Amino acid sequence: MPDVFADLVGQDEAVDTLRRAAAAASAVLRAAAPPTTDAAGDEFDALADESDGGQPAPVVDAGAGMTHAWIFTGPPGSGRSVAARAFAAALQCAYGTGCGGCPGCHTTMTGTHADVRMVVPEGLSIGVNEMRALVLRAASTPSGGRWQVVVIEDADRLTEAAGNALLKAIEEPPPRTVFLLCAPSTHPDDISVTIRSRCRVVPLVQPAPEAVAEVLARRDGVAPDVARWAAAAAQGHVGRARRLARDPEARTRREAVLAVPRRLTGVGAAFDAASALIEAAEAEAEASVAETAAAERAALETALGAGGTGRGAAGAIRGAAGQLKDLEKRQKSRATRAQRDALDRALVDLAGFYRDALTMALRAPVAPVHTDTAALAGAGAQKWDAEGALRRLEAVLECRAAIEANVKPRIAVEAMMLSLWKG
Ligand SMILES: [Zn+2]
């Protein structure tokens, strides 16, 4: 049975930190449990007895520092939320190790543990009401007798008010509550300095392509040569590598993006390429959210008794318009987010192409990101020289930054395409 940290690719140092903290957390619980008459304590002892057949006893390390607030940082795709979930499982593990086989590990990993809440922002930010409700629930006694764990993915998308609500909880933490935040970095733009100062930071690194290829082959059964190609093309993003290896549509979309440099033959072509890129991102996003949106609307309509004629129906209809409006607002925000994510993936692919051209122009001894467009990047390197390749790479990165700073995507992408054409 692989343990809960098995999917954390190329993060040995972070895994070591988390294992020791989980063992320390388990020791805290054991020290707190009264020796008799405590049901949870008995249960723990019983499980500990069973563990003789192969589960290593957790090693208690006084310096391992279990604490109630953590930040997982690292580049996109490095596995921030994977790490947070694995650590949550290890905290709920009956053996304190994250064995992967006990009910605590299993239910956490499948998202059904009663004391583990994963907050995944659907829109562009996490609001204050959502956060207040969360903090309130997190303060309750853990039903499983171990920890209340709250995982906040994309904690960099907290609104300021939501951040303050969270800060209050982190400053005066309930004794059995653990907050796990995920953010790209601890830069003040991502996480407020005051929250940062109350948290222990677990930095994740961009995993090496070899490590990503290995896990695709082992866990997902991808053929080794496809795994190597996908790992390189995804630039250390584990989830993206898996999609490229397994989803033909993802490969087609990537090919369309990598065809852009070849197509930029004039101003008109640059605007056409911009439109194509935006529309492809919109189509991809629409496909990813459409199914959920339709199901949600149907569920809400059923709950509101659409078409019902009972005594409750009139009251329900009065409230219905507002609720439908709320739902539509949420769905719109989620769609915008999905579009930006899709566009960002395309821009990362494009940046990889110009990075290849740059490294070739510099004759740097590094493997290309996109092996399948290496010849084209080589031709670009000859034509543009290092300086021209660098300017183009910078244009792509500036476009990403502009969209992140809320410039309208079409405007940012059009500006980028013109720069890519002119150089
Ligand atoms: Zn376990």
mmCIF file of N, CA, C and O and ligand atoms in Angstrom, residues 4 89-90 92-106, ligand 1:
data_model
loop_
_atom_site.group_PDB
_atom_site.id
_atom_site.type_symbol
_atom_site.label_atom_id
_atom_site.label_comp_id
_atom_site.label_asym_id
_atom_site.label_seq_id
_atom_site.Cartn_x
_atom_site.Cartn_y
_atom_site.Cartn_z
ATOM 1 N N VAL A 4 0.415 8.052 1.931
ATOM 2 C CA VAL A 4 -0.288 9.233 1.397
ATOM 3 C C VAL A 4 0.645 10.214 0.704
ATOM 4 O O VAL A 4 0.199 11.091 -0.030
ATOM 5 N N ALA A 89 -4.174 13.964 5.733
ATOM 6 C CA ALA A 89 -4.399 12.525 5.922
ATOM 7 C C ALA A 89 -3.484 11.980 7.008
ATOM 8 O O ALA A 89 -3.914 11.194 7.868
ATOM 9 N N ALA A 90 -2.220 12.404 6.988
ATOM 10 C CA ALA A 90 -1.272 11.919 8.000
ATOM 11 C C ALA A 90 -1.706 12.355 9.397
ATOM 12 O O ALA A 90 -1.524 11.628 10.372
ATOM 13 N N GLN A 92 -4.787 12.693 10.315
ATOM 14 C CA GLN A 92 -5.952 11.872 10.685
ATOM 15 C C GLN A 92 -5.610 10.392 10.743
ATOM 16 O O GLN A 92 -6.461 9.569 11.094
ATOM 17 N N CYS A 93 -4.400 10.038 10.371
ATOM 18 C CA CYS A 93 -4.000 8.627 10.297
ATOM 19 C C CYS A 93 -3.973 7.992 11.682
ATOM 20 O O CYS A 93 -3.429 8.571 12.618
ATOM 21 N N ALA A 94 -4.535 6.801 11.796
ATOM 22 C CA ALA A 94 -4.573 6.103 13.080
ATOM 23 C C ALA A 94 -3.167 5.810 13.591
ATOM 24 O O ALA A 94 -2.955 5.650 14.786
ATOM 25 N N TYR A 95 -2.208 5.729 12.689
ATOM 26 C CA TYR A 95 -0.837 5.416 13.093
ATOM 27 C C TYR A 95 0.043 6.662 13.145
ATOM 28 O O TYR A 95 1.217 6.582 13.471
ATOM 29 N N GLY A 96 -0.514 7.796 12.729
ATOM 30 C CA GLY A 96 0.270 9.023 12.733
ATOM 31 C C GLY A 96 1.334 9.071 11.654
ATOM 32 O O GLY A 96 2.234 9.906 11.696
ATOM 33 N N THR A 97 1.256 8.172 10.683
ATOM 34 C CA THR A 97 2.298 8.112 9.659
ATOM 35 C C THR A 97 1.792 8.499 8.272
ATOM 36 O O THR A 97 2.580 8.754 7.377
ATOM 37 N N GLY A 98 0.468 8.497 8.084
ATOM 38 C CA GLY A 98 -0.056 8.639 6.722
ATOM 39 C C GLY A 98 0.110 7.328 5.982
ATOM 40 O O GLY A 98 0.597 7.300 4.852
ATOM 41 N N CYS A 99 -0.330 6.225 6.638
ATOM 42 C CA CYS A 99 -0.070 4.879 6.110
ATOM 43 C C CYS A 99 -0.756 4.647 4.764
ATOM 44 O O CYS A 99 -0.315 3.847 3.958
ATOM 45 N N GLY A 100 -1.864 5.348 4.513
ATOM 46 C CA GLY A 100 -2.573 5.177 3.248
ATOM 47 C C GLY A 100 -3.655 4.101 3.317
ATOM 48 O O GLY A 100 -4.502 4.018 2.431
ATOM 49 N N GLY A 101 -3.648 3.282 4.361
ATOM 50 C CA GLY A 101 -4.578 2.157 4.407
ATOM 51 C C GLY A 101 -5.665 2.265 5.466
ATOM 52 O O GLY A 101 -6.723 1.637 5.345
ATOM 53 N N CYS A 102 -5.456 3.083 6.505
ATOM 54 C CA CYS A 102 -6.439 3.128 7.591
ATOM 55 C C CYS A 102 -7.618 4.029 7.187
ATOM 56 O O CYS A 102 -7.513 4.800 6.234
ATOM 57 N N PRO A 103 -8.732 3.942 7.905
ATOM 58 C CA PRO A 103 -9.899 4.771 7.536
ATOM 59 C C PRO A 103 -9.587 6.267 7.541
ATOM 60 O O PRO A 103 -10.079 7.013 6.676
ATOM 61 N N GLY A 104 -8.789 6.740 8.480
ATOM 62 C CA GLY A 104 -8.452 8.168 8.540
ATOM 63 C C GLY A 104 -7.755 8.632 7.269
ATOM 64 O O GLY A 104 -8.106 9.660 6.681
ATOM 65 N N CYS A 105 -6.763 7.861 6.841
ATOM 66 C CA CYS A 105 -6.050 8.191 5.596
ATOM 67 C C CYS A 105 -7.005 8.104 4.407
ATOM 68 O O CYS A 105 -7.071 9.009 3.570
ATOM 69 N N HIS A 106 -7.720 7.003 4.354
ATOM 70 C CA HIS A 106 -8.555 6.735 3.185
ATOM 71 C C HIS A 106 -9.628 7.807 2.988
ATOM 72 O O HIS A 106 -9.786 8.350 1.905
HETATM 73 ZN ZN ZN B 1 -3.285 5.864 8.027
#
